[in-house]
Amino acid sequence: MTGATDSPFHVDLRGVVDLLSHHLYSGPRVYLRELLQNSLDAVTARTQDDPQAPRRVRIVPADLSPDGCLHVDDSGIGLDEDGIRAVLATIGASTKRDALGLARESFLGQFGIGLLSCFLVTDEIRVTTRRAGTDETWLWVGRDDGTYSVAPSPQPRAEPGTDVALRPRGSAADLLSAEVVERLAASYASYLPVDLVVETAGGPVIAAGRRFPWEGGGRDAALSLGEVVVGARPLDVVDLSDPVSGVRGQAFVLPHPTGTRGGHRLYAKRMLVGESVPDVLPDWTFFVRAVLDTERLALTASRESLADDDVLGQTRARLGDQLKRWLLRMARTDRARAQEFFGVHHLAVKAAATTDDDMLEVVAELLPWETTVGQMTLAQFTAIDRVITYVDGVEDFQQVAAIARAEDIAVLNAGYAYDRTILERWVARTDGLEAVRLEPEHLADRFSDPDPDEAAAFAPLLDVARQVLGRSEVRPVVRSFRPATMHAVLLVGRDAHRERDRRDVAAAVDDPWSAALAEIAEPDAVARFVLNAEHHAVRRLADCGDAELQRVALEALYAHALLAGRHPLTPFDSALVARALPALIDRAVDGGPA
């Protein structure tokens, strides 16, 4: 291709202004933060050249100002005409050194872009500024249609610095009022190292200059801040520091459990970024809320969140390591406090243990687990036998617990959140350990079969049981098991649940799909209703020869087994449970057929 020429893009300045001012920021309240950040940057620039220069910012809300405009006036370095055109009139420029005479990396703000946030609350921005070391005062007027003008100011400034004036747009008048401005200034700027004064109806109010608790405030100051952050007195305070990214702060341990990852209060160079900024700490630390200040972590263009880069990822990992070390140290040196913590936040710790070896040790050594031989830690349980028998459902544990205890079978309940993953990781990293999952219906295989004479005696009772349970897809069997005081037990495992679901779906779909589902049937995957041959009442029932009495009694025994094992009820089960007890009462009272 020949004769091609380069042409500049045609930029709709009004559209750019609208994009940046109305779509970059989360809401109009950020206008004051951006103005304060610009003032802080200007003050910082001036004091780097002249350490004796004042560090002053004064805000006059619109409803207290003679001209009806909000004014933010600072004693910063100011701008001359060249600086105005470079900084205020150029959007997106990138230079090694900016009009303030310092590398932009030294400051948090970007004066030109940040100033555009003011168009969220006004149609026109008036900047009156005088550069330090010069005598000229300039007036820059920017409008929301993308136009601006620059001229010598008709009102010269007596001292270097800048005044930004905003006349409130009608719908935004409240945001520039004294009541809201005082509140916003206190929120954004409390910890800024400047003399910040907000004029109010009651007189000037100092809105900055506070120190963070980790700057010498002590534990009481930290707990007081934590109470504000989490809404209650924290369980503990953990100091955090990362010199690489310039992060300092404290994490407050929540006094109540939470299953969700919350955000953290983040400051950048002491200016508030947000009250609930995510991704500052690892996901597994959702048992804390932190207050952090950073010197060097990069922010997004809106400065309302952190840039997701490698530096943030590395910082997050290092801060997470500090929380982990605190937890391990507490667990090993302060057992009472550790138990209080785990009582509230065991889920958070278990979540961490699914991926972190150090946290896995904490969980294995300190958290109690439910077993058929009593409450004990995972480390204690795995010391009993090198083959760990477990169930991974709470319902399954309820089914097998009484029998397993009577049969001296040690079974671990790994049915709660994260338990199975933790168990598998513990077994994988511990030499000689093996884990075997126990299916409840397979527990019947460990029971004793009746001898031939007993089997023959129980055969008529089993025939009646098959009639009673015919539509339930439950297989009745007779076995001898302990405890001998248990009449019967219903054992339903995962395979049986899956097969029941398959049958339900097959019955509800058309023939081609029904046939396909039949191909994956598991005929041996059935629940087992086990009658205890050792129980004298079951023996008497088998010997009575009264089929109707046997039917009523078996329905009652099955209903009891359903409820005792806390099994979910099918429509068939619900109907049987509803009629079993009344039928048994009728039989007992009448002495005849139900």
XYZ file of C-alpha atoms in Angstrom:
594
model
C 0.000 0.000 0.000
C 1.440 3.362 -1.024
C 0.538 6.958 -0.385
C -0.915 6.212 3.092
C -0.873 9.057 5.586
C -1.384 9.066 9.319
C -4.377 10.942 10.695
C -5.156 11.846 14.291
C -8.199 10.439 16.088
C -11.101 12.822 16.418
C -11.992 12.854 20.089
C -15.357 13.970 21.401
C -14.199 15.795 24.509
C -17.710 15.981 25.894
C -17.985 12.206 25.602
C -14.608 11.722 27.283
C -15.592 13.994 30.150
C -18.878 12.124 30.537
C -17.097 8.760 30.466
C -14.521 9.706 33.075
C -16.734 11.711 35.381
C -19.900 9.593 35.293
C -18.672 6.055 34.596
C -15.202 5.794 36.126
C -16.335 6.413 39.700
C -18.816 4.509 41.838
C -20.730 7.598 42.913
C -20.668 11.397 43.152
C -19.318 11.515 46.728
C -15.804 10.781 45.456
C -15.526 14.357 44.158
C -14.355 15.562 47.581
C -11.813 12.772 47.945
C -10.312 13.706 44.573
C -10.107 17.377 45.498
C -8.491 16.554 48.836
C -6.027 14.209 47.154
C -5.048 16.886 44.673
C -4.550 19.357 47.526
C -2.446 16.857 49.470
C -0.261 16.165 46.427
C 0.248 19.882 45.850
C 1.110 20.493 49.515
C 3.527 17.542 49.481
C 5.212 18.860 46.334
C 5.714 22.289 47.860
C 7.093 21.019 51.183
C 9.597 18.814 49.382
C 11.045 22.034 47.897
C 10.410 24.101 51.030
C 10.065 22.061 54.250
C 8.915 25.167 56.113
C 5.963 25.770 53.789
C 2.515 25.511 55.429
C 0.523 22.266 55.041
C -2.937 23.786 55.004
C -6.258 22.889 53.341
C -9.491 24.758 54.018
C -12.953 23.713 52.836
C -15.882 26.100 52.721
C -19.152 24.277 51.904
C -21.448 25.805 49.305
C -24.230 26.658 51.747
C -21.800 28.678 53.914
C -19.930 30.415 51.101
C -20.823 33.997 50.058
C -20.754 33.081 46.358
C -22.733 29.835 46.788
C -19.789 27.691 45.657
C -17.907 25.000 47.535
C -14.252 26.036 47.892
C -11.268 23.767 48.553
C -8.261 26.021 49.139
C -4.737 24.696 49.732
C -1.250 26.063 50.381
C 0.319 23.733 47.843
C 2.809 24.339 45.055
C 0.208 25.755 42.651
C 0.393 25.972 38.850
C 1.597 28.501 36.321
C 0.147 28.884 32.818
C 2.286 26.087 31.335
C 1.405 23.819 34.205
C -2.292 24.519 33.786
C -2.192 23.571 30.114
C -0.119 20.463 30.813
C -2.042 19.187 33.815
C -5.603 20.491 33.604
C -6.070 20.658 29.850
C -4.514 17.329 28.861
C -6.276 14.050 29.507
C -4.240 10.836 29.322
C -0.806 12.409 28.907
C 2.152 10.518 30.346
C 5.434 12.263 30.991
C 8.504 11.442 33.006
C 8.057 14.507 35.150
C 4.835 16.397 35.495
C 3.982 20.065 35.898
C 4.496 19.850 39.647
C 8.170 19.253 38.930
C 8.208 15.789 40.539
C 7.817 12.257 39.307
C 4.139 11.301 39.401
C 5.005 8.084 41.260
C 5.613 10.275 44.300
C 1.915 11.102 44.498
C -1.325 9.207 44.669
C -3.391 11.600 42.571
C -3.545 12.433 38.901
C -4.685 16.019 39.011
C -6.323 16.275 35.619
C -8.320 13.032 35.672
C -9.243 13.310 39.347
C -10.573 16.804 38.834
C -13.033 15.497 36.269
C -14.908 13.697 39.049
C -16.201 17.132 40.031
C -18.450 17.019 36.984
C -20.515 14.523 38.952
C -21.762 17.443 41.077
C -21.233 20.585 38.981
C -21.362 21.864 35.427
C -18.297 24.088 35.792
C -14.989 23.908 37.686
C -13.095 27.112 38.517
C -9.441 26.746 39.520
C -7.613 29.796 40.836
C -3.919 29.021 41.288
C -0.541 30.627 41.888
C 2.698 28.725 41.415
C 5.232 28.950 44.271
C 8.086 31.235 43.258
C 5.927 33.312 40.895
C 3.699 36.354 41.324
C 1.004 35.564 38.733
C -2.368 34.110 39.634
C -4.239 32.216 36.913
C -7.865 31.250 36.469
C -8.764 28.014 34.664
C -12.433 27.324 33.961
C -13.431 23.838 32.804
C -16.903 22.981 31.569
C -18.699 19.683 31.231
C -18.996 20.142 27.445
C -15.237 19.531 27.198
C -14.188 23.167 26.761
C -11.994 25.281 29.005
C -10.456 28.732 29.231
C -7.255 30.056 30.820
C -6.649 33.689 31.760
C -4.972 35.790 34.453
C -7.186 35.805 37.522
C -9.022 39.039 38.330
C -8.517 38.128 42.014
C -4.794 37.571 42.705
C -3.820 35.170 45.481
C -1.680 36.578 48.277
C 0.127 33.253 48.762
C 1.004 30.294 46.517
C -1.609 27.588 46.331
C -4.836 26.663 44.625
C -8.530 27.251 45.183
C -11.048 24.974 43.438
C -14.595 26.323 43.339
C -17.682 24.267 42.446
C -21.167 25.666 42.059
C -23.506 22.775 42.885
C -25.732 21.361 40.210
C -29.289 21.346 41.511
C -29.540 17.638 42.129
C -26.170 17.575 43.935
C -26.697 20.527 46.289
C -26.788 18.307 49.395
C -23.407 16.769 48.559
C -21.783 20.219 48.748
C -23.558 21.229 51.956
C -21.764 21.692 55.281
C -23.362 18.641 56.895
C -22.317 16.212 54.147
C -18.940 17.825 53.435
C -17.913 17.588 57.099
C -18.861 13.911 57.173
C -17.093 13.116 53.898
C -13.939 14.960 54.926
C -13.802 13.089 58.240
C -14.238 9.776 56.408
C -11.712 10.326 53.642
C -9.089 12.492 55.314
C -8.958 11.728 59.053
C -5.399 10.432 58.875
C -3.929 12.882 56.350
C -0.826 14.775 57.540
C -2.231 18.233 56.781
C -4.021 20.996 58.653
C -7.461 20.343 57.199
C -10.261 22.609 58.376
C -13.914 22.396 57.358
C -16.032 25.486 57.956
C -19.340 24.618 59.610
C -22.251 26.577 61.049
C -20.713 26.056 64.468
C -17.265 27.210 63.427
C -14.182 25.571 61.893
C -13.727 21.850 62.508
C -10.377 20.047 62.273
C -10.916 17.012 60.038
C -7.439 15.468 59.709
C -4.226 14.794 61.584
C -5.219 11.626 63.426
C -2.755 8.756 63.970
C -3.425 5.116 63.239
C -3.482 2.843 66.315
C -0.368 1.003 65.120
C 1.529 4.302 65.245
C 1.748 4.195 69.007
C -1.911 4.186 70.050
C -1.669 0.909 71.962
C -3.996 -2.082 72.197
C -6.949 -0.140 73.619
C -6.913 2.250 70.665
C -6.697 -0.706 68.294
C -9.639 -2.463 69.934
C -11.673 0.747 69.788
C -11.027 1.066 66.056
C -11.797 -2.629 65.607
C -15.110 -2.181 67.383
C -16.052 0.491 64.855
C -14.923 -1.652 61.922
C -16.600 -4.957 62.885
C -19.523 -3.602 64.913
C -18.483 -5.338 68.143
C -15.392 -5.751 70.268
C -12.978 -8.009 68.314
C -11.717 -11.273 69.750
C -8.169 -10.142 69.044
C -5.965 -7.720 67.111
C -3.176 -8.837 64.771
C -0.504 -6.386 63.612
C 0.296 -6.604 59.894
C 3.252 -5.139 58.034
C 4.802 -5.582 54.612
C 7.808 -3.333 53.964
C 8.010 -4.377 50.312
C 4.675 -2.788 49.431
C 4.654 -0.290 52.278
C 1.591 -1.828 53.907
C 0.944 -1.374 57.609
C -2.195 -2.085 59.553
C -4.123 -4.357 61.831
C -6.532 -7.245 61.378
C -9.443 -7.558 63.781
C -10.682 -11.063 64.568
C -14.460 -11.181 64.251
C -16.334 -12.118 67.437
C -18.977 -13.963 65.424
C -18.820 -16.618 62.711
C -19.107 -15.675 59.069
C -19.178 -17.757 55.933
C -18.478 -14.945 53.531
C -15.318 -13.134 52.605
C -15.600 -9.486 53.551
C -13.779 -6.402 52.355
C -11.307 -4.355 54.328
C -10.884 -0.671 55.087
C -7.993 0.476 52.921
C -6.034 3.722 52.916
C -3.417 4.753 50.376
C -0.904 7.216 51.752
C -3.390 7.811 54.557
C -6.261 8.726 52.213
C -9.270 6.414 52.415
C -9.625 4.212 49.325
C -12.694 2.316 50.473
C -14.466 0.846 53.479
C -14.834 -2.613 51.981
C -12.020 -3.259 49.516
C -11.735 -6.939 48.497
C -8.687 -9.060 47.668
C -6.311 -7.381 50.124
C -5.975 -10.589 52.166
C -6.222 -14.265 51.099
C -9.688 -15.777 50.722
C -9.244 -18.092 53.707
C -8.853 -15.163 56.123
C -12.540 -14.332 56.173
C -12.481 -14.491 59.981
C -10.853 -11.026 60.097
C -11.565 -7.507 58.904
C -8.502 -5.331 58.451
C -7.596 -1.653 58.401
C -4.544 -1.130 56.200
C -2.553 1.755 54.827
C -0.319 1.305 51.775
C 2.440 3.434 50.358
C 3.159 1.596 47.131
C 0.353 -0.728 46.054
C -1.107 0.412 42.732
C -4.707 1.600 42.573
C -7.144 1.473 39.683
C -7.857 4.653 37.728
C -10.813 5.478 39.983
C -8.631 4.925 43.074
C -11.474 2.995 44.687
C -9.824 -0.440 44.531
C -6.447 -2.095 44.102
C -4.925 -2.960 40.742
C -4.856 -6.738 40.404
C -1.172 -7.251 39.633
C 1.703 -9.489 40.765
C 2.720 -7.057 43.495
C -0.731 -7.287 45.065
C -0.659 -11.081 44.822
C 2.715 -11.292 46.569
C 1.651 -8.795 49.230
C -1.548 -10.723 49.873
C 0.433 -13.931 50.358
C 2.880 -12.305 52.793
C 0.079 -10.779 54.866
C -1.657 -14.153 54.887
C 1.538 -15.779 56.200
C 1.534 -13.320 59.107
C -2.045 -14.220 60.022
C -1.166 -17.896 59.784
C 1.812 -17.474 62.106
C -0.373 -15.615 64.600
C -2.911 -18.441 64.530
C -0.286 -21.154 64.956
C 1.415 -19.261 67.775
C -1.881 -18.707 69.571
C -2.879 -22.347 69.128
C 0.370 -23.561 70.659
C 0.808 -21.032 73.471
C -2.685 -19.970 74.580
C -5.009 -22.961 74.535
C -7.958 -21.149 76.154
C -7.905 -18.332 73.618
C -7.424 -20.840 70.819
C -10.496 -22.800 71.898
C -12.518 -19.584 71.985
C -11.320 -18.732 68.489
C -11.989 -22.200 67.069
C -15.402 -22.254 68.680
C -16.319 -19.259 66.541
C -14.209 -19.693 63.406
C -13.650 -23.417 62.888
C -15.072 -23.195 59.365
C -12.558 -20.547 58.322
C -9.670 -22.570 59.694
C -10.927 -25.745 58.037
C -11.258 -23.923 54.725
C -7.625 -22.848 55.015
C -6.585 -26.402 55.871
C -7.861 -27.683 52.522
C -4.967 -25.933 50.769
C -2.372 -25.059 53.395
C -0.182 -27.631 55.167
C 0.468 -25.505 58.249
C -3.242 -24.936 58.756
C -3.830 -28.641 58.155
C -1.611 -29.392 61.154
C -3.563 -26.928 63.286
C -6.870 -28.565 62.374
C -5.518 -32.101 62.842
C -3.975 -31.346 66.219
C -6.554 -29.016 67.763
C -10.054 -29.261 66.295
C -12.316 -31.971 67.799
C -14.023 -34.407 65.435
C -17.096 -36.539 66.053
C -16.301 -40.275 66.203
C -17.958 -43.429 67.525
C -15.313 -43.579 70.260
C -15.903 -40.040 71.469
C -14.822 -36.521 70.565
C -11.154 -36.392 69.597
C -8.780 -34.656 67.232
C -7.901 -36.075 63.854
C -4.349 -36.736 65.030
C -5.639 -38.657 68.056
C -8.092 -40.691 65.992
C -5.549 -41.656 63.374
C -3.239 -42.855 66.142
C -5.801 -45.548 67.092
C -5.534 -47.471 63.835
C -3.581 -46.976 60.638
C -6.742 -47.788 58.642
C -9.255 -45.003 59.171
C -12.890 -45.937 58.727
C -15.058 -42.935 57.989
C -18.391 -41.817 56.624
C -18.700 -38.595 54.667
C -22.279 -37.723 55.496
C -23.784 -36.612 58.790
C -26.884 -38.667 58.037
C -24.686 -41.704 57.405
C -22.969 -41.236 60.759
C -26.333 -41.063 62.518
C -27.275 -44.374 60.890
C -24.182 -46.307 61.898
C -23.061 -44.675 65.152
C -24.968 -46.793 67.683
C -24.171 -50.053 65.915
C -20.535 -49.163 65.338
C -20.100 -48.354 69.018
C -21.651 -51.649 70.041
C -19.518 -53.558 67.539
C -16.344 -51.703 68.639
C -15.885 -50.182 65.181
C -14.143 -46.821 65.284
C -15.827 -44.595 62.692
C -14.953 -40.957 61.977
C -17.661 -38.510 60.962
C -16.241 -36.618 57.983
C -19.625 -35.323 56.899
C -19.257 -31.641 57.724
C -17.883 -28.894 55.495
C -14.300 -29.519 54.294
C -13.927 -32.670 56.449
C -13.354 -35.202 53.701
C -10.798 -33.033 51.890
C -8.940 -32.446 55.155
C -8.976 -36.159 55.949
C -7.662 -37.066 52.495
C -4.864 -34.487 52.739
C -3.917 -35.685 56.222
C -3.765 -39.286 55.061
C -1.746 -38.351 51.966
C 0.918 -36.565 53.993
C 1.133 -39.123 56.838
C 3.094 -42.287 56.110
C 1.285 -45.572 56.710
C -2.230 -44.145 56.912
C -5.125 -45.407 54.840
C -8.716 -44.213 54.752
C -11.718 -46.431 53.928
C -15.169 -44.981 53.425
C -17.940 -46.990 55.070
C -21.226 -47.233 53.191
C -24.049 -47.687 55.731
C -25.685 -50.548 53.830
C -22.365 -52.394 53.771
C -22.359 -52.386 57.559
C -24.904 -55.187 57.308
C -22.177 -57.343 55.730
C -20.336 -57.219 59.055
C -23.342 -58.600 60.934
C -23.759 -62.296 61.661
C -26.079 -64.376 59.490
C -28.605 -66.491 61.399
C -27.954 -70.221 61.399
C -30.105 -72.368 59.067
C -32.728 -73.132 61.725
C -33.049 -69.429 62.647
C -33.200 -68.476 58.971
C -36.086 -70.862 58.457
C -37.876 -69.467 61.503
C -37.521 -65.907 60.240
C -38.506 -66.690 56.608
C -42.283 -66.034 57.052
C -41.545 -62.717 58.781
C -39.248 -61.701 55.899
C -42.002 -62.569 53.417
C -44.354 -60.169 55.226
C -41.603 -57.521 55.367
C -41.085 -57.770 51.607
C -44.827 -57.209 51.119
C -44.808 -54.206 53.475
C -41.761 -52.649 51.786
C -42.526 -53.784 48.244
C -42.870 -50.274 46.808
C -40.051 -48.744 48.837
C -37.101 -50.419 47.066
C -35.787 -51.452 50.477
C -34.487 -54.984 51.054
C -35.446 -56.550 54.404
C -32.879 -58.918 55.937
C -32.353 -60.610 59.284
C -28.974 -60.391 60.988
C -27.555 -60.610 64.474
C -25.904 -57.398 65.615
C -25.254 -55.312 68.664
C -26.626 -53.567 70.568
C -29.154 -56.310 71.255
C -31.577 -53.629 72.493
C -32.026 -52.318 68.933
C -34.985 -53.895 67.149
C -34.022 -52.887 63.626
C -32.028 -50.405 61.623
C -32.430 -48.881 58.171
C -29.114 -48.547 56.319
C -29.155 -46.294 53.248
C -25.882 -45.389 51.540
C -24.892 -43.142 48.677
C -25.305 -45.882 46.059
C -28.826 -46.632 47.270
C -29.774 -42.939 47.144
C -28.394 -42.697 43.615
C -30.302 -45.803 42.483
C -33.516 -44.487 44.018
C -33.056 -41.197 42.108
C -32.447 -43.157 38.905
C -35.677 -45.112 39.335
C -37.663 -41.924 40.046
C -36.341 -40.256 36.880
C -36.879 -43.404 34.774
C -40.503 -43.548 35.880
C -41.074 -39.942 34.843
C -39.540 -39.938 31.338
C -40.449 -41.446 27.970
C -39.486 -44.951 26.884
C -36.184 -44.192 25.066
C -34.794 -42.352 28.069
C -36.253 -44.883 30.463
C -34.475 -47.665 28.598
C -31.201 -45.740 28.672
C -31.519 -45.248 32.411
C -32.241 -48.943 32.843
C -28.843 -49.684 31.318
C -27.077 -47.963 34.233
C -29.170 -49.596 36.944
C -27.344 -50.863 40.039
C -29.570 -53.699 41.302
C -27.369 -54.357 44.347
C -27.419 -50.705 45.402
C -30.423 -50.929 47.686
C -31.164 -49.795 51.181
C -31.362 -52.530 53.800
C -33.916 -52.826 56.581
C -32.105 -55.052 59.048
C -34.120 -56.874 61.702
C -32.052 -57.828 64.723
C -32.245 -61.584 65.372
C -30.807 -60.948 68.844
C -33.764 -58.872 70.006
C -36.296 -60.934 71.946
C -39.292 -58.934 70.641
C -38.232 -59.543 67.027
C -37.919 -63.272 67.801
C -41.387 -63.320 69.374
C -42.796 -61.503 66.350
C -41.296 -64.130 64.029
C -42.755 -66.936 66.143
C -46.270 -65.520 66.552
C -47.592 -66.795 63.204
C -50.046 -63.864 62.928
C -49.293 -62.303 59.518
C -51.535 -59.275 60.152
C -49.877 -58.532 63.485
C -46.511 -58.963 61.809
C -47.504 -56.457 59.124
C -48.590 -53.808 61.638
C -45.511 -54.357 63.810
C -43.124 -54.265 60.834
C -44.626 -51.002 59.635
C -44.062 -49.540 63.113
C -40.492 -50.862 63.256
C -39.729 -49.457 59.805
C -41.232 -46.075 60.722
C -39.124 -45.999 63.890
C -35.984 -46.874 61.916
C -36.738 -44.097 59.416
C -37.096 -41.500 62.141
C -34.223 -42.761 64.305
C -31.835 -42.575 61.339
C -33.212 -39.160 60.315
C -33.696 -40.348 56.772
C -35.427 -38.144 54.196
C -38.915 -39.454 53.600
C -40.293 -40.518 50.236
C -44.066 -40.228 49.663
C -44.330 -43.963 50.433
C -42.373 -43.513 53.660
C -44.491 -40.544 54.744
C -47.711 -42.470 54.234
C -46.367 -45.466 56.146
C -45.153 -43.336 59.058
C -48.542 -41.610 59.238
C -50.454 -44.870 59.554
C -48.013 -47.105 61.462
C -48.569 -45.883 65.019
C -52.388 -45.500 64.788
C -52.603 -48.999 63.292
C -50.465 -50.442 66.065
C -52.598 -48.703 68.714
C -55.804 -50.005 67.110
C -54.388 -53.516 67.090
C -53.327 -53.301 70.726
C -56.667 -51.842 71.896
C -58.956 -54.027 69.814
C -56.863 -57.173 70.053
C -57.926 -58.005 66.530
C -57.088 -57.100 62.892
C -55.995 -53.511 62.225
